[in-house]
CSV table of C-alpha atoms and ligand atoms in Angstrom, one decimal:
chain,number,residue,atom,x,y,z
A,1381,MET,CA,-45.8,142.2,0.3
A,1382,THR,CA,-42.5,143.6,-1.0
A,1383,VAL,CA,-42.3,146.2,-3.8
A,1384,ASN,CA,-40.9,143.6,-6.2
A,1385,ALA,CA,-43.7,141.2,-5.7
A,1386,ALA,CA,-46.3,143.9,-6.1
A,1387,PHE,CA,-44.6,145.0,-9.3
A,1388,VAL,CA,-44.7,141.5,-10.7
A,1389,LYS,CA,-48.3,141.0,-9.7
A,1390,ASN,CA,-49.5,144.2,-11.2
A,1391,ASN,CA,-47.5,144.0,-14.4
A,1392,ARG,CA,-48.0,140.2,-15.2
A,1393,ALA,CA,-49.3,140.8,-18.7
A,1394,LEU,CA,-46.5,143.2,-19.4
A,1395,ILE,CA,-43.8,140.8,-18.2
A,1396,ALA,CA,-45.3,138.0,-20.2
A,1397,PHE,CA,-45.3,140.1,-23.3
A,1398,ILE,CA,-41.7,141.0,-22.9
A,1399,LEU,CA,-40.6,137.4,-22.3
A,1400,ILE,CA,-42.5,136.3,-25.4
A,1401,ALA,CA,-41.0,139.0,-27.4
A,1402,VAL,CA,-37.5,138.2,-26.3
A,1403,ILE,CA,-37.9,134.5,-26.8
A,1404,GLY,CA,-39.5,135.2,-30.2
A,1405,PHE,CA,-36.7,137.5,-31.2
A,1406,PHE,CA,-34.0,135.0,-30.4
A,1407,SER,CA,-35.7,132.0,-32.0
A,1408,TRP,CA,-35.9,134.2,-35.2
A,1409,ARG,CA,-32.2,135.0,-34.8
A,1410,VAL,CA,-31.4,131.4,-34.4
A,1411,TYR,CA,-33.5,130.4,-37.3
A,1412,HIS,CA,-31.8,133.2,-39.4
A,1413,VAL,CA,-28.2,132.3,-38.5
A,1414,GLN,CA,-28.7,128.4,-38.6
A,1415,ILE,CA,-31.2,128.0,-41.5
A,1416,GLN,CA,-32.1,131.1,-43.6
A,1417,ASP,CA,-28.5,132.6,-44.1
A,1418,PRO,CA,-26.9,129.3,-45.0
A,1419,LEU,CA,-29.9,128.6,-47.4
A,1420,ASP,CA,-29.4,132.0,-49.0
A,1421,ARG,CA,-25.8,131.3,-49.7
A,1422,ILE,CA,-26.5,127.8,-51.4
A,1423,LEU,CA,-29.8,128.2,-53.2
A,1424,LEU,CA,-30.0,129.2,-56.8
A,1425,ASP,CA,-32.7,131.8,-57.4
A,1426,PRO,CA,-34.3,130.9,-59.7
A,1427,PRO,CA,-33.3,127.2,-60.3
A,1428,ARG,CA,-31.3,126.8,-63.4
A,1429,SER,CA,-32.7,124.7,-66.3
A,1430,LEU,CA,-30.2,122.5,-68.3
A,1431,THR,CA,-29.9,121.7,-71.9
A,1432,PRO,CA,-29.6,118.0,-72.8
A,1433,PHE,CA,-26.3,116.1,-72.1
A,1434,SER,CA,-25.3,112.5,-72.6
A,1435,LEU,CA,-23.2,110.5,-70.3
A,1436,VAL,CA,-22.8,106.7,-69.6
A,1437,ALA,CA,-23.4,104.8,-66.3
A,1438,GLY,CA,-22.5,101.3,-65.4
A,1439,ASP,CA,-23.8,98.4,-67.5
A,1440,ASN,CA,-24.0,100.8,-70.6
A,1441,ASN,CA,-27.0,102.7,-69.1
A,1442,PRO,CA,-27.6,106.1,-70.3
A,1443,PHE,CA,-27.1,109.0,-67.9
A,1444,THR,CA,-28.8,112.0,-69.4
A,1445,LEU,CA,-31.2,114.8,-68.4
A,1446,GLU,CA,-33.9,112.2,-68.2
A,1447,GLN,CA,-32.2,110.5,-65.2
A,1448,LEU,CA,-32.3,113.8,-63.3
A,1449,LYS,CA,-36.1,114.0,-63.5
A,1450,GLY,CA,-38.5,112.6,-60.9
A,1451,LYS,CA,-36.0,112.6,-58.0
A,1452,TRP,CA,-33.9,115.1,-55.9
A,1453,THR,CA,-30.3,114.4,-57.0
A,1454,PHE,CA,-27.1,115.0,-55.2
A,1455,LEU,CA,-24.2,115.1,-57.8
A,1456,PHE,CA,-20.4,115.2,-57.1
A,1457,PHE,CA,-17.6,115.4,-59.6
A,1458,GLY,CA,-14.3,113.7,-59.1
A,1459,TYR,CA,-12.1,110.8,-60.1
A,1460,THR,CA,-11.3,107.4,-58.5
A,1461,SER,CA,-7.5,107.8,-58.6
A,1462,CYS,CA,-8.0,110.3,-55.8
A,1463,PRO,CA,-7.4,108.8,-52.4
A,1464,ASP,CA,-8.2,111.7,-50.0
A,1465,VAL,CA,-11.0,114.2,-51.0
A,1466,CYS,CA,-13.1,112.1,-53.3
A,1467,PRO,CA,-13.6,109.1,-51.1
A,1468,THR,CA,-14.1,111.4,-48.2
A,1469,THR,CA,-16.9,113.2,-50.0
A,1470,LEU,CA,-18.4,109.9,-51.1
A,1471,THR,CA,-18.4,108.7,-47.4
A,1472,GLU,CA,-20.2,111.9,-46.5
A,1473,MET,CA,-22.8,111.3,-49.2
A,1474,ALA,CA,-23.2,107.7,-47.9
A,1475,THR,CA,-23.9,109.2,-44.4
A,1476,MET,CA,-26.3,111.7,-45.9
A,1477,SER,CA,-28.2,108.8,-47.7
A,1478,LYS,CA,-28.5,107.1,-44.3
A,1479,LEU,CA,-29.6,110.2,-42.4
A,1480,LEU,CA,-32.2,111.2,-45.0
A,1481,ALA,CA,-33.6,107.7,-45.3
A,1482,LYS,CA,-35.2,108.3,-41.9
A,1483,SER,CA,-36.9,111.6,-42.7
A,1484,THR,CA,-37.9,111.3,-46.4
A,1485,GLU,CA,-40.0,108.9,-48.7
A,1486,PRO,CA,-38.0,106.1,-50.2
A,1487,ASN,CA,-36.9,106.6,-53.8
A,1488,THR,CA,-37.1,110.3,-53.8
A,1489,ILE,CA,-33.5,111.1,-53.7
A,1490,GLN,CA,-30.5,109.7,-55.8
A,1491,PHE,CA,-26.8,110.2,-55.4
A,1492,VAL,CA,-24.5,110.4,-58.4
A,1493,PHE,CA,-20.7,110.5,-58.8
A,1494,ILE,CA,-19.4,111.8,-62.2
A,1495,SER,CA,-15.8,111.1,-63.1
A,1496,VAL,CA,-14.0,113.9,-65.0
A,1497,ASP,CA,-11.1,111.3,-65.6
A,1498,PRO,CA,-12.7,109.1,-68.3
A,1499,GLU,CA,-9.4,107.8,-69.6
A,1500,ARG,CA,-8.8,105.7,-66.3
A,1501,ASP,CA,-12.5,105.6,-65.0
A,1502,THR,CA,-14.8,103.4,-67.2
A,1503,PRO,CA,-18.5,103.5,-66.5
A,1504,ASP,CA,-18.2,99.9,-65.0
A,1505,HIS,CA,-15.1,100.6,-62.8
A,1506,LEU,CA,-17.1,103.6,-61.5
A,1507,LYS,CA,-20.2,101.5,-60.8
A,1508,ASN,CA,-18.1,99.1,-58.6
A,1509,PHE,CA,-16.2,102.0,-57.0
A,1510,VAL,CA,-19.3,103.8,-55.8
A,1511,ALA,CA,-21.2,100.5,-54.8
A,1512,TYR,CA,-18.6,100.2,-51.9
A,1513,PHE,CA,-20.0,103.5,-50.4
A,1514,ASN,CA,-23.7,102.7,-51.1
A,1515,LYS,CA,-25.3,100.0,-53.4
A,1516,THR,CA,-27.8,102.5,-54.7
A,1517,PHE,CA,-25.2,105.1,-55.8
A,1518,THR,CA,-24.7,105.9,-59.5
A,1519,GLY,CA,-21.3,106.4,-61.2
A,1520,ALA,CA,-21.2,107.9,-64.7
A,1521,THR,CA,-18.8,109.6,-67.1
A,1522,GLY,CA,-18.3,110.3,-70.8
A,1523,THR,CA,-15.8,111.9,-73.2
A,1524,ILE,CA,-14.3,115.2,-72.1
A,1525,ASP,CA,-16.6,116.9,-74.8
A,1526,GLN,CA,-19.7,115.1,-73.3
A,1527,LEU,CA,-18.6,116.0,-69.8
A,1528,ASN,CA,-18.0,119.7,-70.7
A,1529,THR,CA,-21.6,119.9,-72.2
A,1530,LEU,CA,-22.8,119.3,-68.7
A,1531,THR,CA,-20.1,120.9,-66.6
A,1532,ARG,CA,-20.1,124.3,-68.4
A,1533,GLN,CA,-23.8,124.7,-67.7
A,1534,ILE,CA,-23.3,124.2,-64.0
A,1535,ASP,CA,-19.9,125.9,-63.4
A,1536,ILE,CA,-18.0,122.9,-62.6
A,1537,LYS,CA,-14.4,123.2,-63.6
A,1538,HIS,CA,-12.0,120.2,-64.2
A,1539,ARG,CA,-8.5,120.0,-65.6
A,1540,ARG,CA,-5.9,117.3,-66.0
A,1541,LEU,CA,-2.7,118.5,-64.4
A,1542,LYS,CA,0.6,116.8,-65.0
A,1543,GLU,CA,1.7,114.2,-67.4
A,1544,GLN,CA,3.6,111.4,-65.6
A,1545,GLY,CA,2.6,108.3,-67.6
A,1546,ASN,CA,-0.6,107.1,-66.1
A,1547,ASN,CA,0.1,108.9,-62.8
A,1548,TYR,CA,-1.4,112.3,-63.6
A,1549,LEU,CA,-3.5,114.3,-61.2
A,1550,VAL,CA,-6.8,116.0,-61.9
A,1551,GLU,CA,-8.0,119.3,-60.6
A,1552,HIS,CA,-11.8,119.7,-60.1
A,1553,SER,CA,-14.6,121.7,-58.5
A,1554,ALA,CA,-15.4,120.2,-55.2
A,1555,ASP,CA,-19.1,121.4,-54.8
A,1556,ILE,CA,-21.9,119.0,-54.1
A,1557,LEU,CA,-24.7,120.0,-56.5
A,1558,LEU,CA,-28.4,119.5,-55.8
A,1559,PHE,CA,-31.0,119.1,-58.7
A,1560,ASN,CA,-34.7,119.3,-58.1
A,1561,PRO,CA,-37.1,116.6,-59.5
A,1562,GLN,CA,-37.6,118.9,-62.5
A,1563,ALA,CA,-33.9,118.4,-63.4
A,1564,LYS,CA,-33.1,122.1,-62.5
A,1565,LEU,CA,-29.8,123.0,-60.6
A,1566,PHE,CA,-31.3,124.0,-57.3
A,1567,ALA,CA,-28.4,124.4,-54.9
A,1568,ARG,CA,-24.6,124.1,-54.5
A,1569,PHE,CA,-22.9,123.0,-51.4
A,1570,PRO,CA,-19.3,124.2,-51.3
A,1571,ALA,CA,-16.6,121.9,-49.6
A,1572,PRO,CA,-15.8,121.0,-46.9
A,1573,HIS,CA,-18.8,118.9,-46.7
A,1574,TYR,CA,-20.5,117.8,-43.4
A,1575,SER,CA,-23.3,115.2,-44.0
A,1576,GLU,CA,-25.3,116.3,-40.9
A,1577,GLU,CA,-25.2,120.0,-42.1
A,1578,ILE,CA,-26.2,119.3,-45.7
A,1579,SER,CA,-28.9,116.8,-44.6
A,1580,ALA,CA,-30.4,119.4,-42.2
A,1581,LEU,CA,-30.4,122.1,-44.9
A,1582,PHE,CA,-32.0,119.6,-47.4
A,1583,THR,CA,-34.8,118.8,-44.9
A,1584,GLU,CA,-35.4,122.6,-44.7
A,1585,ILE,CA,-35.5,122.8,-48.6
A,1586,LEU,CA,-38.1,120.0,-48.7
A,1587,LYS,CA,-40.3,121.8,-46.2
A,1588,LEU,CA,-40.1,125.2,-48.0
A,1589,ASN,CA,-40.9,123.3,-51.3
A,1590,LYS,CA,-43.9,121.8,-49.8
A,1591,ASP,CA,-45.2,125.1,-48.6
A,1592,THR,CA,-44.9,126.8,-52.0
B,97,MET,CA,-26.2,106.7,-18.7
B,98,LYS,CA,-25.8,103.3,-20.2
B,99,TYR,CA,-25.0,104.9,-23.5
B,100,ILE,CA,-22.3,107.0,-21.9
B,101,ILE,CA,-20.7,103.9,-20.4
B,102,ASN,CA,-21.0,102.1,-23.7
B,103,CYS,CA,-19.3,105.0,-25.5
B,104,SER,CA,-16.5,105.3,-22.9
B,105,LEU,CA,-15.9,101.6,-23.3
B,106,ALA,CA,-15.9,101.8,-27.0
B,107,MET,CA,-13.5,104.7,-26.8
B,108,ILE,CA,-11.2,102.9,-24.4
B,109,ALA,CA,-11.3,99.8,-26.6
B,110,ALA,CA,-10.5,102.0,-29.7
B,111,LEU,CA,-7.5,103.7,-27.8
B,112,LEU,CA,-6.2,100.3,-26.8
B,113,LEU,CA,-6.5,99.0,-30.4
B,114,VAL,CA,-5.3,102.1,-32.2
B,115,ASN,CA,-2.7,103.6,-30.1
B,116,THR,CA,0.6,102.4,-31.7
B,117,THR,CA,3.8,104.2,-32.0
B,118,TYR,CA,6.6,103.1,-34.2
B,119,ALA,CA,10.2,104.3,-33.6
B,120,SER,CA,13.7,103.2,-34.4
B,121,GLU,CA,15.6,102.8,-31.0
B,122,LYS,CA,18.4,105.3,-31.8
B,123,ILE,CA,16.2,108.0,-33.3
B,124,GLY,CA,13.9,110.3,-31.4
B,125,LEU,CA,11.4,110.3,-34.3
B,126,HIS,CA,8.1,108.5,-33.7
B,127,ILE,CA,5.4,107.4,-36.2
B,128,HIS,CA,2.2,107.6,-34.2
B,129,ASP,CA,-1.1,105.8,-35.1
B,130,PRO,CA,-0.5,105.3,-38.8
B,131,TRP,CA,-3.7,104.2,-40.6
B,132,ILE,CA,-4.9,103.6,-44.1
B,133,LYS,CA,-8.5,104.5,-45.2
B,134,GLU,CA,-10.2,101.4,-46.6
B,135,ALA,CA,-11.2,101.9,-50.1
B,136,PRO,CA,-13.3,100.2,-52.7
B,137,PRO,CA,-11.8,96.8,-53.7
B,138,ASN,CA,-11.1,98.2,-57.3
B,139,ALA,CA,-9.3,101.4,-56.1
B,140,THR,CA,-5.9,102.0,-57.6
B,141,VAL,CA,-4.9,104.5,-54.9
B,142,LEU,CA,-5.3,104.7,-51.1
B,143,GLY,CA,-4.5,107.4,-48.5
B,144,ALA,CA,-2.5,107.0,-45.4
B,145,TYR,CA,-2.4,109.2,-42.3
B,146,MET,CA,-0.5,109.5,-39.1
B,147,THR,CA,1.3,111.9,-36.9
B,148,ILE,CA,5.1,112.0,-36.9
B,149,GLU,CA,6.6,113.2,-33.7
B,150,ASN,CA,10.2,114.6,-33.4
B,151,HIS,CA,11.5,114.3,-29.8
B,152,GLU,CA,15.0,115.5,-30.6
B,153,ASN,CA,16.5,119.0,-30.7
B,154,LYS,CA,17.3,118.8,-34.5
B,155,LYS,CA,15.0,118.5,-37.5
B,156,PHE,CA,14.4,115.4,-39.5
B,157,ILE,CA,13.7,115.0,-43.2
B,158,ILE,CA,11.8,112.0,-44.6
B,159,THR,CA,12.9,111.6,-48.2
B,160,GLN,CA,11.2,108.3,-49.3
B,161,ILE,CA,8.5,105.9,-48.2
B,162,THR,CA,8.1,102.5,-49.6
B,163,SER,CA,5.9,99.4,-48.9
B,164,PRO,CA,6.0,95.9,-50.4
B,165,LEU,CA,2.3,96.2,-50.8
B,166,PHE,CA,2.4,99.1,-53.1
B,167,LYS,CA,4.1,99.9,-56.3
B,168,LYS,CA,4.8,103.6,-55.3
B,169,ILE,CA,4.2,106.0,-52.5
B,170,GLU,CA,4.0,109.8,-52.8
B,171,ILE,CA,3.7,112.4,-50.3
B,172,HIS,CA,0.6,114.7,-51.2
B,173,LYS,CA,-1.3,117.6,-49.8
B,174,SER,CA,-5.0,118.1,-50.7
B,175,VAL,CA,-5.6,121.8,-51.4
B,176,THR,CA,-8.9,123.6,-52.3
B,177,LYS,CA,-8.5,126.9,-53.9
B,178,ASP,CA,-11.4,129.0,-55.3
B,179,GLY,CA,-13.7,126.0,-55.1
B,180,MET,CA,-11.3,123.9,-57.0
B,181,THR,CA,-9.7,121.0,-55.3
B,182,THR,CA,-6.5,119.1,-56.2
B,183,MET,CA,-3.4,117.4,-54.7
B,184,GLU,CA,0.1,118.8,-54.7
B,185,GLN,CA,3.1,116.5,-54.6
B,186,ARG,CA,5.7,117.2,-52.0
B,187,LYS,CA,9.3,115.7,-52.4
B,188,ARG,CA,9.9,115.4,-48.6
B,189,ILE,CA,8.5,115.9,-45.1
B,190,VAL,CA,10.5,118.0,-42.8
B,191,ILE,CA,9.7,117.5,-39.1
B,192,HIS,CA,11.2,120.4,-37.2
B,193,ALA,CA,13.0,119.9,-33.7
B,194,ASN,CA,10.5,118.9,-30.9
B,195,LYS,CA,7.6,119.4,-33.4
B,196,SER,CA,5.0,117.2,-34.9
B,197,PHE,CA,3.9,116.8,-38.4
B,198,ILE,CA,0.2,115.7,-39.0
B,199,LEU,CA,-1.1,113.8,-41.9
B,200,GLN,CA,-4.9,113.8,-41.9
B,201,PRO,CA,-7.8,113.6,-44.3
B,202,GLY,CA,-8.4,116.7,-46.5
B,203,ASP,CA,-4.6,117.7,-45.9
B,204,TYR,CA,-1.3,116.1,-46.0
B,205,HIS,CA,-1.5,112.4,-46.9
B,206,LEU,CA,0.6,109.5,-48.3
B,207,MET,CA,-0.8,108.6,-51.7
B,208,LEU,CA,-0.4,104.7,-51.9
B,209,ILE,CA,-0.3,103.8,-55.6
B,210,LYS,CA,-1.3,100.4,-57.1
B,211,PRO,CA,-1.9,98.0,-54.2
B,212,THR,CA,-0.5,94.5,-55.0
B,213,LYS,CA,-3.8,93.1,-53.5
B,214,PRO,CA,-7.1,94.5,-52.2
B,215,LEU,CA,-6.8,95.6,-48.6
B,216,LYS,CA,-9.6,95.5,-46.1
B,217,HIS,CA,-10.4,96.6,-42.6
B,218,GLY,CA,-8.0,95.2,-40.0
B,219,ASP,CA,-5.1,94.5,-42.5
B,220,LEU,CA,-1.6,95.8,-41.4
B,221,VAL,CA,0.5,97.5,-44.1
B,222,PRO,CA,4.3,97.8,-43.5
B,223,LEU,CA,5.7,101.2,-44.4
B,224,THR,CA,9.4,102.0,-44.5
B,225,PHE,CA,10.4,105.6,-44.0
B,226,THR,CA,13.9,106.7,-45.2
B,227,LEU,CA,15.4,109.7,-43.7
B,228,GLU,CA,17.8,112.0,-45.3
B,229,ASN,CA,20.6,110.8,-43.0
B,230,GLY,CA,20.0,107.3,-44.5
B,231,LYS,CA,18.4,105.8,-41.4
B,232,THR,CA,15.0,104.0,-41.7
B,233,ILE,CA,11.9,103.6,-39.5
B,234,ILE,CA,9.5,100.8,-40.2
B,235,ALA,CA,5.8,101.2,-39.2
B,236,LYS,CA,2.6,99.1,-39.7
B,237,ALA,CA,-0.4,101.0,-40.8
B,238,LYS,CA,-3.7,99.6,-40.0
B,239,VAL,CA,-6.4,99.7,-42.6
B,240,LYS,CA,-9.6,101.2,-41.2
B,241,LYS,CA,-13.1,101.5,-42.6
B,242,VAL,CA,-14.4,104.9,-41.9
B,243,LEU,CA,-18.2,105.1,-41.5
B,244,GLY,CA,-19.1,108.4,-40.0
B,245,SER,CA,-18.3,111.9,-40.8
B,246,MET,CA,-14.7,112.4,-41.6
B,247,SER,CA,-14.3,115.7,-43.2
B,248,PRO,CA,-11.7,117.9,-41.5
B,249,LYS,CA,-13.1,119.5,-38.4
B,250,LYS,CA,-14.6,122.9,-38.9
B,251,GLU,CA,-13.0,125.8,-37.0
C,2939,LIG,CU1,-2.9,112.4,-53.1
């Protein structure tokens, strides 16, 4: 029997212990880097309650604090005269909806697009616009004052940029916001958005929420 | 294995379908793979993307882009600063000698304003690029429906 073999035979328990400790440490590190640290960056602690606001969705349906209750809500602000970033984000949200449909109960998550350009985006125009990405998506808007009542509470900035007849641009915060079923602001996902990444983080959020 | 073969076939098919380069015979400036992101039927603006390759030892400047299918076309860049996103208009595109200029989602794009009719996946849209020297290049951009993730790649 060689020295090495004898060493292994006599210290089996010790070697097993070291292996488990090393594996344990690395899984903990991976968990931290991939899940815990990103979660710490996006979660609001504690979740933020909102005061009432009043917006309008398609077919003259109200979109208020009530519509945020009872479901998890992913919310994005933009406008439809935006050919690049806004449709890209809506495409990502459509992918998230597909990905999460596999791992969550039906009708527990909703996706909402709020236009900060009410002059050009009527509620019905928005309804048809978001339906292209997913039939279940909601589009809503309101007067600038009504919009501000909501956006000021959740740190969303928006500003109309230049006048050029009807061809002006709008500047807006690009975060995707997540509200919990109690209508509290729960997390914010900064741009750029990757559907797989957000879906994975949301799945973790659901797990943590079940445990507590 | 079957999956890999299917994927490769799909990729080859995609390359055969998509790989189109437009050039004017006398100019070493090529418009490579121009495409337009399909948008909702009621969209008033669409985004166009492409790679413009300059194969000559001098720079080219594109000053105007027009299409019979749009009222107006502008050169834009999407920018995100301090969590705020917006588009900045550019007056021209400069393609330096032997360099490429890339227009891609979340970055430079052509903003196609007011389509004369709704466009859908597979449609071809003629675009005319006018250079500072007065020459023109005509390209046909293909309308494509994008399904999966299309945010600009993470570094
Ligand atoms: Cu633009």
